[in-house]
């Protein structure tokens, strides 16, 4: 069991709000962490520390800033098993999945360490032949990182790493359900020797400290991943005072399976996309549009794949799907399953048990309308809807009929249809013959419509949010 505290200006301190106990979602009797929740006063102290440190950190050479990230990447790999076990016990994801996330985080850190050696501006031509005219990127200042629980390692890192390497200081608040994992991340930055005040940590309920972070006059930018409802409020409050904001929100990601596809392969990847990490991914496959000529065969293969899934504690190597993260999420998914039984045909699954942990069976519905509640609202659980389509055009039209536009996949052996799909699908990330999830550190991550606020995370695209352009003109003395 871990005790989670604030980390402000290089010191660990007790939060001045409530004490919160966090239990293992796979075993409700196992106490994983006690969280000394931060207060508004703690937030003010953390922001003050970040403000105090920002000038010196911005003036630190970028390769030196990158070197700290290299050290943290090494520590992630050194403590890989410990980090993975902590994350698994805190939010329920399988150990093999959290360990993969550890190594993904290390790769992200190394990628952004390399950003410390890349260009931060360019020389431009001027109408004045004697004028030296150029641009450079400068840090925005103090960045608030508000991260979710579903990727408790990778998402904080893909926000913190670019923020730091581009010269910003950070106030980091993880989701309550990932408090201990968030604290351990900060411990590794401290172990790597990151100067005091550069990375500060507050923890607790968003209802207690969320507004204090977002509305603080000295927080220059907010990067948030989470629900659309909270993201909308952050956007309003940040815009009202002129702060930058970056939002990664929900998804209702479609897969389309055409009759020329390898149907067994498509069914396997659709099920993986829907059920991996218990469906608790913004990029999870939530609905699949299948050409009517193959829907019976596809349905059979889906059921075969789902029957192979073993639900249980993620520390068990034989388990292939863990619990949902909390009682609240358990109840939400159960509510959607009940709705699904009224809207379509329950093909497989639908059961649940909370005797030991928050366990829900992988669940598939078919005979679903593309405008049904379970086919339009984000469930964030192991629930998949199968929708019949007459053609690729109808499938794309139904897939696009959504407020979300994060990711989508197409299964086909026809290159021309793949290109047609890429041109017409309204999402930020496209997969052909792959599941809807998955992203690499060097590639921009983000969606369209109400899935994202516009600026992209990861890759070199991250520089757009974490820096601002400065345009410089240098003219010689008129006597020269």
Short mmCIF file of C-alpha atoms in Angstrom, two decimals:
data_model
loop_
_atom_site.label_atom_id
_atom_site.label_comp_id
_atom_site.label_asym_id
_atom_site.label_seq_id
_atom_site.Cartn_x
_atom_site.Cartn_y
_atom_site.Cartn_z
CA UNK A 1 0.00 0.00 0.00
CA UNK A 2 1.31 3.44 -1.00
CA UNK A 3 0.73 6.82 0.60
CA UNK A 4 0.24 9.50 -2.05
CA UNK A 5 1.20 13.10 -1.28
CA UNK A 6 1.85 16.36 -3.12
CA UNK A 7 5.21 17.05 -4.74
CA UNK A 8 5.81 20.79 -4.77
CA UNK A 9 9.10 22.59 -5.39
CA UNK A 10 11.09 19.39 -4.88
CA UNK A 11 9.39 18.39 -1.60
CA UNK A 12 6.75 15.79 -0.74
CA UNK A 13 4.05 17.29 1.46
CA UNK A 14 0.72 16.17 2.91
CA UNK A 15 -2.32 17.40 1.02
CA UNK A 16 -4.57 19.67 3.02
CA UNK A 17 -7.89 18.22 1.86
CA UNK A 18 -9.54 14.84 2.52
CA UNK A 19 -7.84 11.44 2.78
CA UNK A 20 -9.11 9.02 0.14
CA UNK A 21 -8.63 5.24 0.10
CA UNK A 22 -8.14 3.51 -3.24
CA UNK A 23 -8.86 -0.22 -3.64
CA UNK A 24 -7.90 -2.70 -6.34
CA UNK A 25 -10.78 -2.94 -8.87
CA UNK A 26 -9.93 -6.63 -9.31
CA UNK A 27 -10.08 -7.27 -5.54
CA UNK A 28 -12.11 -4.78 -3.53
CA UNK A 29 -10.50 -5.93 -0.25
CA UNK A 30 -6.98 -4.92 -1.32
CA UNK A 31 -6.10 -1.36 -0.32
CA UNK A 32 -3.70 -0.04 -2.97
CA UNK A 33 -3.18 3.56 -1.85
CA UNK A 34 -4.24 6.24 0.57
CA UNK A 35 -4.37 9.64 -1.07
CA UNK A 36 -3.81 12.85 0.89
CA UNK A 37 -5.98 14.99 -1.35
CA UNK A 38 -4.69 18.39 -2.36
CA UNK A 39 -6.48 21.61 -1.49
CA UNK A 40 -6.78 24.87 -3.40
CA UNK A 41 -3.91 26.14 -1.25
CA UNK A 42 -1.77 23.21 -2.44
CA UNK A 43 -2.61 24.06 -6.06
CA UNK A 44 -1.56 27.68 -5.50
CA UNK A 45 1.73 26.51 -3.98
CA UNK A 46 2.38 24.17 -6.91
CA UNK A 47 1.70 26.89 -9.48
CA UNK A 48 3.89 29.34 -7.56
CA UNK A 49 6.75 26.80 -7.60
CA UNK A 50 6.32 26.31 -11.36
CA UNK A 51 6.33 30.08 -11.94
CA UNK A 52 9.45 30.48 -9.84
CA UNK A 53 11.29 27.77 -11.79
CA UNK A 54 10.14 28.62 -15.33
CA UNK A 55 12.71 31.27 -16.29
CA UNK A 56 15.75 29.20 -15.35
CA UNK A 57 14.29 26.07 -16.93
CA UNK A 58 13.47 27.90 -20.18
CA UNK A 59 17.07 29.14 -20.29
CA UNK A 60 18.45 25.63 -19.79
CA UNK A 61 19.90 24.31 -23.05
CA UNK A 62 17.37 22.13 -24.87
CA UNK A 63 19.79 19.17 -25.20
CA UNK A 64 20.26 19.31 -21.43
CA UNK A 65 16.50 19.27 -20.91
CA UNK A 66 16.34 16.27 -23.22
CA UNK A 67 19.04 14.50 -21.22
CA UNK A 68 16.73 14.43 -18.18
CA UNK A 69 14.11 12.63 -20.27
CA UNK A 70 16.70 10.04 -21.31
CA UNK A 71 17.44 9.38 -17.64
CA UNK A 72 13.75 8.96 -16.84
CA UNK A 73 13.32 6.58 -19.79
CA UNK A 74 16.11 4.43 -18.35
CA UNK A 75 14.39 4.42 -14.94
CA UNK A 76 11.07 3.40 -16.51
CA UNK A 77 12.78 0.37 -17.99
CA UNK A 78 14.68 -0.36 -14.78
CA UNK A 79 11.46 -0.38 -12.74
CA UNK A 80 9.22 -1.82 -15.46
CA UNK A 81 7.73 -4.67 -13.43
CA UNK A 82 7.10 -2.48 -10.39
CA UNK A 83 5.42 0.25 -12.44
CA UNK A 84 3.29 -2.27 -14.33
CA UNK A 85 2.15 -4.03 -11.15
CA UNK A 86 1.26 -0.74 -9.47
CA UNK A 87 -0.77 0.45 -12.46
CA UNK A 88 -2.52 -2.92 -12.77
CA UNK A 89 -3.52 -3.00 -9.11
CA UNK A 90 -4.64 0.60 -9.18
CA UNK A 91 -6.85 0.65 -12.29
CA UNK A 92 -7.31 -3.00 -13.27
CA UNK A 93 -5.65 -3.27 -16.66
CA UNK A 94 -3.79 -6.54 -17.25
CA UNK A 95 -0.13 -6.68 -16.20
CA UNK A 96 0.97 -7.49 -19.76
CA UNK A 97 -0.86 -4.36 -20.96
CA UNK A 98 0.56 -2.06 -18.30
CA UNK A 99 4.06 -3.43 -18.85
CA UNK A 100 3.69 -2.67 -22.54
CA UNK A 101 2.61 0.82 -21.53
CA UNK A 102 5.79 1.21 -19.46
CA UNK A 103 7.95 0.52 -22.50
CA UNK A 104 5.78 2.73 -24.67
CA UNK A 105 6.33 5.53 -22.13
CA UNK A 106 10.08 4.99 -22.28
CA UNK A 107 9.94 5.24 -26.08
CA UNK A 108 7.97 8.51 -25.81
CA UNK A 109 10.54 9.91 -23.39
CA UNK A 110 13.40 9.01 -25.73
CA UNK A 111 11.58 10.49 -28.71
CA UNK A 112 11.13 13.82 -26.94
CA UNK A 113 14.66 13.74 -25.60
CA UNK A 114 15.64 13.84 -29.26
CA UNK A 115 13.45 16.93 -29.75
CA UNK A 116 16.03 18.77 -27.64
CA UNK A 117 18.40 18.47 -30.61
CA UNK A 118 16.00 19.52 -33.35
CA UNK A 119 15.45 22.96 -34.85
CA UNK A 120 13.23 25.44 -33.05
CA UNK A 121 12.95 28.06 -35.78
CA UNK A 122 13.99 29.14 -39.25
CA UNK A 123 15.59 32.04 -41.10
CA UNK A 124 13.21 33.85 -43.47
CA UNK A 125 13.88 36.07 -46.49
CA UNK A 126 13.32 39.79 -45.97
CA UNK A 127 12.56 42.64 -48.38
CA UNK A 128 15.42 44.46 -46.66
CA UNK A 129 18.63 42.79 -47.82
CA UNK A 130 20.44 43.86 -44.66
CA UNK A 131 17.75 42.55 -42.30
CA UNK A 132 18.29 39.29 -40.42
CA UNK A 133 14.75 37.92 -40.23
CA UNK A 134 14.00 34.69 -38.36
CA UNK A 135 11.60 32.85 -36.07
CA UNK A 136 12.06 30.70 -33.01
CA UNK A 137 9.82 28.68 -30.78
CA UNK A 138 9.58 29.76 -27.14
CA UNK A 139 7.89 27.95 -24.23
CA UNK A 140 4.39 29.03 -23.25
CA UNK A 141 5.26 29.02 -19.53
CA UNK A 142 3.42 27.01 -16.88
CA UNK A 143 1.50 24.01 -18.25
CA UNK A 144 -1.21 22.14 -16.31
CA UNK A 145 -1.29 18.44 -17.22
CA UNK A 146 -4.62 16.82 -16.32
CA UNK A 147 -4.43 13.13 -17.20
CA UNK A 148 -6.96 10.25 -17.19
CA UNK A 149 -6.82 6.85 -15.50
CA UNK A 150 -7.07 4.55 -18.53
CA UNK A 151 -3.46 5.03 -19.65
CA UNK A 152 -1.95 5.99 -16.27
CA UNK A 153 1.63 5.93 -17.56
CA UNK A 154 1.68 6.75 -21.28
CA UNK A 155 -0.75 9.69 -21.38
CA UNK A 156 0.91 11.66 -18.56
CA UNK A 157 4.28 11.04 -20.20
CA UNK A 158 3.21 12.11 -23.68
CA UNK A 159 2.05 15.39 -22.14
CA UNK A 160 4.84 15.98 -19.59
CA UNK A 161 7.76 15.02 -21.86
CA UNK A 162 7.10 17.56 -24.65
CA UNK A 163 6.11 20.22 -22.13
CA UNK A 164 9.48 19.87 -20.40
CA UNK A 165 11.74 19.49 -23.41
CA UNK A 166 10.27 22.62 -25.02
CA UNK A 167 11.12 24.58 -21.87
CA UNK A 168 7.87 24.73 -19.87
CA UNK A 169 7.35 23.95 -16.20
CA UNK A 170 4.49 21.64 -15.22
CA UNK A 171 1.77 21.16 -12.63
CA UNK A 172 0.57 17.56 -13.00
CA UNK A 173 -2.76 16.24 -11.73
CA UNK A 174 -3.57 12.58 -12.48
CA UNK A 175 -7.02 11.08 -12.26
CA UNK A 176 -7.87 9.98 -8.74
CA UNK A 177 -7.99 6.36 -9.96
CA UNK A 178 -4.33 6.67 -11.07
CA UNK A 179 -3.00 8.64 -8.10
CA UNK A 180 -0.30 6.22 -6.96
CA UNK A 181 0.94 5.61 -10.50
CA UNK A 182 1.10 9.36 -11.09
CA UNK A 183 3.10 9.85 -7.89
CA UNK A 184 5.53 7.11 -8.92
CA UNK A 185 6.09 8.83 -12.27
CA UNK A 186 7.02 12.02 -10.43
CA UNK A 187 9.36 10.09 -8.12
CA UNK A 188 11.28 8.88 -11.18
CA UNK A 189 11.68 12.42 -12.50
CA UNK A 190 12.98 13.43 -9.08
CA UNK A 191 15.37 10.45 -9.07
CA UNK A 192 16.65 11.60 -12.45
CA UNK A 193 17.64 14.92 -10.86
CA UNK A 194 15.03 17.21 -12.42
CA UNK A 195 15.41 20.62 -10.71
CA UNK A 196 12.87 21.59 -8.02
CA UNK A 197 9.76 23.38 -9.25
CA UNK A 198 10.05 22.15 -12.84
CA UNK A 199 7.55 19.32 -12.27
CA UNK A 200 4.99 19.66 -9.47
CA UNK A 201 2.30 17.19 -8.45
CA UNK A 202 -1.15 17.66 -6.93
CA UNK A 203 -3.70 14.92 -6.46
CA UNK A 204 -7.33 14.48 -5.52
CA UNK A 205 -10.82 14.95 -6.81
CA UNK A 206 -11.34 17.20 -9.80
CA UNK A 207 -14.37 18.64 -8.02
CA UNK A 208 -12.06 19.88 -5.26
CA UNK A 209 -9.07 21.24 -7.19
CA UNK A 210 -9.97 21.12 -10.89
CA UNK A 211 -11.27 24.68 -11.18
CA UNK A 212 -8.36 26.00 -9.11
CA UNK A 213 -5.93 24.61 -11.68
CA UNK A 214 -7.82 25.64 -14.80
CA UNK A 215 -8.71 29.14 -13.59
CA UNK A 216 -5.35 30.01 -12.02
CA UNK A 217 -4.06 33.22 -13.58
CA UNK A 218 -0.49 31.92 -13.74
CA UNK A 219 -1.31 28.69 -15.57
CA UNK A 220 -0.56 29.54 -19.20
CA UNK A 221 -1.81 26.33 -20.84
CA UNK A 222 -3.93 23.29 -19.96
CA UNK A 223 -3.62 19.91 -21.65
CA UNK A 224 -6.47 17.57 -20.74
CA UNK A 225 -7.60 14.07 -21.66
CA UNK A 226 -10.99 12.94 -20.41
CA UNK A 227 -14.72 13.30 -20.88
CA UNK A 228 -16.40 15.71 -23.27
CA UNK A 229 -18.43 17.28 -20.45
CA UNK A 230 -15.36 18.23 -18.41
CA UNK A 231 -13.41 19.19 -21.52
CA UNK A 232 -16.14 21.61 -22.55
CA UNK A 233 -15.98 23.34 -19.16
CA UNK A 234 -12.19 23.57 -19.34
CA UNK A 235 -12.42 25.15 -22.79
CA UNK A 236 -14.86 27.81 -21.59
CA UNK A 237 -12.82 28.70 -18.50
CA UNK A 238 -9.48 28.71 -20.29
CA UNK A 239 -10.80 30.78 -23.21
CA UNK A 240 -12.37 33.29 -20.82
CA UNK A 241 -8.94 34.27 -19.51
CA UNK A 242 -6.94 33.71 -22.70
CA UNK A 243 -5.09 30.54 -21.68
CA UNK A 244 -4.17 27.91 -24.27
CA UNK A 245 -5.99 24.61 -24.00
CA UNK A 246 -5.63 21.21 -25.61
CA UNK A 247 -8.41 18.64 -25.28
CA UNK A 248 -8.44 14.94 -26.13
CA UNK A 249 -11.95 13.72 -25.49
CA UNK A 250 -14.27 10.88 -26.46
CA UNK A 251 -14.60 8.50 -29.36
CA UNK A 252 -17.17 6.14 -30.86
CA UNK A 253 -14.79 4.46 -33.23
CA UNK A 254 -16.15 2.48 -36.18
CA UNK A 255 -14.73 -0.46 -38.04
CA UNK A 256 -16.02 -1.37 -41.50
CA UNK A 257 -15.71 -4.92 -42.83
CA UNK A 258 -16.22 -5.42 -46.58
CA UNK A 259 -17.12 -8.68 -48.24
CA UNK A 260 -13.69 -8.97 -49.89
CA UNK A 261 -11.88 -8.86 -46.53
CA UNK A 262 -10.32 -11.79 -44.69
CA UNK A 263 -13.33 -12.23 -42.42
CA UNK A 264 -11.70 -14.30 -39.69
CA UNK A 265 -8.80 -11.82 -39.46
CA UNK A 266 -11.20 -8.87 -39.37
CA UNK A 267 -13.30 -10.45 -36.62
CA UNK A 268 -10.23 -11.10 -34.49
CA UNK A 269 -8.97 -7.53 -34.75
CA UNK A 270 -12.42 -6.01 -34.23
CA UNK A 271 -12.82 -8.02 -31.02
CA UNK A 272 -9.33 -7.07 -29.89
CA UNK A 273 -10.09 -3.44 -30.64
CA UNK A 274 -13.33 -3.62 -28.67
CA UNK A 275 -12.24 -5.69 -25.67
CA UNK A 276 -8.57 -4.90 -25.14
CA UNK A 277 -8.09 -3.05 -21.83
CA UNK A 278 -11.74 -3.91 -21.11
CA UNK A 279 -12.82 -1.43 -23.77
CA UNK A 280 -11.60 1.47 -21.64
CA UNK A 281 -9.81 3.32 -24.43
CA UNK A 282 -10.91 6.41 -26.33
CA UNK A 283 -9.75 4.58 -29.47
CA UNK A 284 -11.61 1.33 -28.73
CA UNK A 285 -13.72 -0.19 -31.49
CA UNK A 286 -17.29 0.40 -30.38
CA UNK A 287 -19.33 -0.28 -33.52
CA UNK A 288 -18.68 -2.35 -36.62
CA UNK A 289 -20.45 -1.98 -39.97
CA UNK A 290 -20.48 -5.22 -41.95
CA UNK A 291 -21.60 -5.78 -45.54
CA UNK A 292 -24.78 -7.84 -45.46
CA UNK A 293 -23.42 -10.65 -47.66
CA UNK A 294 -20.92 -11.67 -44.97
CA UNK A 295 -22.63 -10.63 -41.75
CA UNK A 296 -23.61 -14.17 -40.71
CA UNK A 297 -20.07 -15.48 -41.15
CA UNK A 298 -18.60 -12.43 -39.44
CA UNK A 299 -20.98 -12.84 -36.49
CA UNK A 300 -19.89 -16.46 -36.06
CA UNK A 301 -16.20 -15.54 -36.01
CA UNK A 302 -16.83 -12.72 -33.52
CA UNK A 303 -18.55 -15.11 -31.14
CA UNK A 304 -15.67 -17.58 -31.43
CA UNK A 305 -13.19 -14.83 -30.54
CA UNK A 306 -15.24 -13.57 -27.59
CA UNK A 307 -15.61 -17.07 -26.14
CA UNK A 308 -11.83 -17.26 -25.85
CA UNK A 309 -11.66 -14.23 -23.56
CA UNK A 310 -11.05 -15.04 -19.90
CA UNK A 311 -12.13 -12.35 -17.43
CA UNK A 312 -10.32 -11.95 -14.12
CA UNK A 313 -7.54 -10.34 -12.11
CA UNK A 314 -5.02 -8.75 -14.46
CA UNK A 315 -2.09 -10.11 -12.43
CA UNK A 316 -3.10 -13.63 -13.51
CA UNK A 317 -1.19 -14.52 -16.69
CA UNK A 318 -4.08 -16.66 -17.93
CA UNK A 319 -6.54 -13.75 -17.83
CA UNK A 320 -7.18 -11.92 -21.11
CA UNK A 321 -9.50 -9.16 -19.84
CA UNK A 322 -9.47 -7.40 -16.48
CA UNK A 323 -12.19 -5.53 -14.55
CA UNK A 324 -13.51 -2.06 -15.23
CA UNK A 325 -11.86 0.62 -13.12
CA UNK A 326 -14.51 1.44 -10.52
CA UNK A 327 -17.99 0.95 -9.16
CA UNK A 328 -19.15 4.02 -11.10
CA UNK A 329 -17.83 2.64 -14.38
CA UNK A 330 -19.30 -0.78 -13.57
CA UNK A 331 -22.74 0.77 -13.11
CA UNK A 332 -22.43 2.88 -16.27
CA UNK A 333 -21.55 -0.09 -18.48
CA UNK A 334 -24.32 -2.16 -16.89
CA UNK A 335 -26.80 0.60 -17.71
CA UNK A 336 -25.72 0.60 -21.38
CA UNK A 337 -26.00 -3.20 -21.56
CA UNK A 338 -29.57 -2.93 -20.25
CA UNK A 339 -30.32 -0.31 -22.93
CA UNK A 340 -28.70 -2.52 -25.57
CA UNK A 341 -31.06 -5.38 -24.73
CA UNK A 342 -33.96 -3.08 -25.66
CA UNK A 343 -32.29 -1.75 -28.83
CA UNK A 344 -30.79 -4.86 -30.40
CA UNK A 345 -30.18 -8.56 -29.96
CA UNK A 346 -27.71 -9.68 -27.28
CA UNK A 347 -25.38 -11.96 -29.20
CA UNK A 348 -23.01 -12.94 -26.39
CA UNK A 349 -22.05 -11.80 -22.89
CA UNK A 350 -23.94 -9.20 -20.91
CA UNK A 351 -23.24 -10.73 -17.51
CA UNK A 352 -21.46 -9.03 -14.62
CA UNK A 353 -20.20 -9.74 -11.11
CA UNK A 354 -19.14 -7.41 -8.29
CA UNK A 355 -18.59 -10.09 -5.64
CA UNK A 356 -14.79 -9.69 -5.74
CA UNK A 357 -14.04 -7.01 -8.31
CA UNK A 358 -15.80 -4.93 -10.96
CA UNK A 359 -16.12 -7.61 -13.63
CA UNK A 360 -18.22 -7.38 -16.79
CA UNK A 361 -18.35 -10.00 -19.52
CA UNK A 362 -17.30 -9.03 -23.06
CA UNK A 363 -20.61 -8.15 -24.67
CA UNK A 364 -21.73 -8.03 -28.31
CA UNK A 365 -25.04 -6.86 -29.75
CA UNK A 366 -26.25 -7.20 -33.33
CA UNK A 367 -29.38 -6.12 -35.22
CA UNK A 368 -28.54 -2.62 -33.98
CA UNK A 369 -29.51 0.64 -35.68
CA UNK A 370 -26.60 2.98 -36.26
CA UNK A 371 -28.61 5.65 -34.41
CA UNK A 372 -29.28 3.50 -31.34
CA UNK A 373 -27.98 4.79 -28.02
CA UNK A 374 -25.42 2.00 -27.73
CA UNK A 375 -24.18 2.83 -31.24
CA UNK A 376 -23.89 6.59 -30.67
CA UNK A 377 -22.86 7.22 -27.06
CA UNK A 378 -19.41 6.44 -25.69
CA UNK A 379 -19.69 3.49 -23.28
CA UNK A 380 -16.03 3.04 -22.28
CA UNK A 381 -16.45 -0.64 -21.57
CA UNK A 382 -16.34 -4.06 -23.28
CA UNK A 383 -19.41 -3.58 -25.47
CA UNK A 384 -19.52 -3.90 -29.27
CA UNK A 385 -22.45 -3.23 -31.65
CA UNK A 386 -22.72 -4.93 -35.07
CA UNK A 387 -24.59 -2.95 -37.73
CA UNK A 388 -25.50 -4.29 -41.19
CA UNK A 389 -24.48 -2.19 -44.22
CA UNK A 390 -25.55 -2.56 -47.85
CA UNK A 391 -22.32 -1.12 -49.27
CA UNK A 392 -19.13 0.73 -48.45
CA UNK A 393 -20.91 4.03 -49.10
CA UNK A 394 -23.69 3.26 -46.64
CA UNK A 395 -21.15 2.04 -44.08
CA UNK A 396 -19.11 5.25 -44.36
CA UNK A 397 -22.25 7.38 -44.18
CA UNK A 398 -23.36 5.65 -40.98
CA UNK A 399 -19.85 5.75 -39.52
CA UNK A 400 -19.64 9.51 -40.13
CA UNK A 401 -23.04 10.11 -38.53
CA UNK A 402 -21.48 10.82 -35.14
CA UNK A 403 -20.39 13.74 -32.97
CA UNK A 404 -17.04 11.96 -32.64
CA UNK A 405 -14.21 11.60 -35.12
CA UNK A 406 -11.21 10.04 -33.42
CA UNK A 407 -10.28 6.84 -35.25
CA UNK A 408 -11.69 4.31 -37.73
CA UNK A 409 -10.63 1.16 -39.49
CA UNK A 410 -11.48 -0.61 -42.74
CA UNK A 411 -10.98 -4.27 -43.57
CA UNK A 412 -10.60 -4.94 -47.29
CA UNK A 413 -8.26 -6.47 -49.86
CA UNK A 414 -9.09 -3.78 -52.44
CA UNK A 415 -6.60 -0.89 -52.50
CA UNK A 416 -9.00 1.38 -54.38
CA UNK A 417 -11.63 0.91 -51.67
CA UNK A 418 -9.01 1.63 -49.00
CA UNK A 419 -8.13 4.92 -50.71
CA UNK A 420 -11.82 5.75 -51.10
CA UNK A 421 -12.34 5.11 -47.37
CA UNK A 422 -9.38 7.33 -46.42
CA UNK A 423 -10.80 10.15 -48.53
CA UNK A 424 -14.33 9.99 -47.13
CA UNK A 425 -14.07 8.94 -43.47
CA UNK A 426 -14.25 11.84 -40.99
CA UNK A 427 -11.68 10.92 -38.35
CA UNK A 428 -8.23 12.01 -37.31
CA UNK A 429 -6.64 8.54 -37.41
CA UNK A 430 -7.28 5.89 -40.06
CA UNK A 431 -6.38 2.21 -40.03
CA UNK A 432 -6.64 -0.15 -42.98
CA UNK A 433 -6.66 -3.83 -41.96
CA UNK A 434 -5.88 -2.86 -38.38
CA UNK A 435 -7.86 -2.24 -35.21
CA UNK A 436 -8.96 1.29 -34.35
CA UNK A 437 -6.58 1.65 -31.40
CA UNK A 438 -2.85 2.15 -31.41
CA UNK A 439 -0.52 5.10 -31.91
CA UNK A 440 3.23 5.53 -32.23
CA UNK A 441 5.22 8.29 -30.46
CA UNK A 442 6.43 9.91 -33.68
CA UNK A 443 2.93 10.32 -35.16
CA UNK A 444 0.36 13.02 -34.35
CA UNK A 445 -2.49 11.76 -32.15
CA UNK A 446 -5.94 13.32 -32.20
CA UNK A 447 -9.34 13.44 -33.82
CA UNK A 448 -11.93 15.59 -35.52
CA UNK A 449 -15.36 16.91 -34.50
CA UNK A 450 -15.91 16.66 -30.73
CA UNK A 451 -13.08 14.19 -30.17
CA UNK A 452 -10.33 16.83 -29.99
CA UNK A 453 -9.86 20.56 -29.66
CA UNK A 454 -7.69 20.74 -32.78
CA UNK A 455 -4.01 20.68 -31.79
CA UNK A 456 -2.39 17.26 -31.90
CA UNK A 457 -0.50 15.35 -29.25
CA UNK A 458 2.64 13.28 -29.82
CA UNK A 459 5.15 13.54 -32.65
CA UNK A 460 6.60 16.85 -33.72
CA UNK A 461 3.04 18.18 -33.88
CA UNK A 462 3.21 18.60 -30.09
CA UNK A 463 5.44 21.66 -30.51
CA UNK A 464 2.40 23.59 -31.78
CA UNK A 465 0.75 23.50 -28.36
CA UNK A 466 3.70 23.65 -26.00
CA UNK A 467 5.44 26.59 -27.67
CA UNK A 468 4.62 29.92 -29.28
CA UNK A 469 6.24 31.55 -32.29
CA UNK A 470 8.53 34.51 -31.76
CA UNK A 471 9.42 36.48 -34.91
CA UNK A 472 12.69 38.42 -34.78
CA UNK A 473 14.06 41.15 -37.02
CA UNK A 474 17.65 42.39 -36.57
CA UNK A 475 18.80 45.39 -38.61
CA UNK A 476 22.34 46.75 -38.62
CA UNK A 477 23.12 50.20 -37.27
CA UNK A 478 22.25 52.78 -39.95
CA UNK A 479 25.91 53.95 -40.15
CA UNK A 480 27.12 50.47 -41.08
#
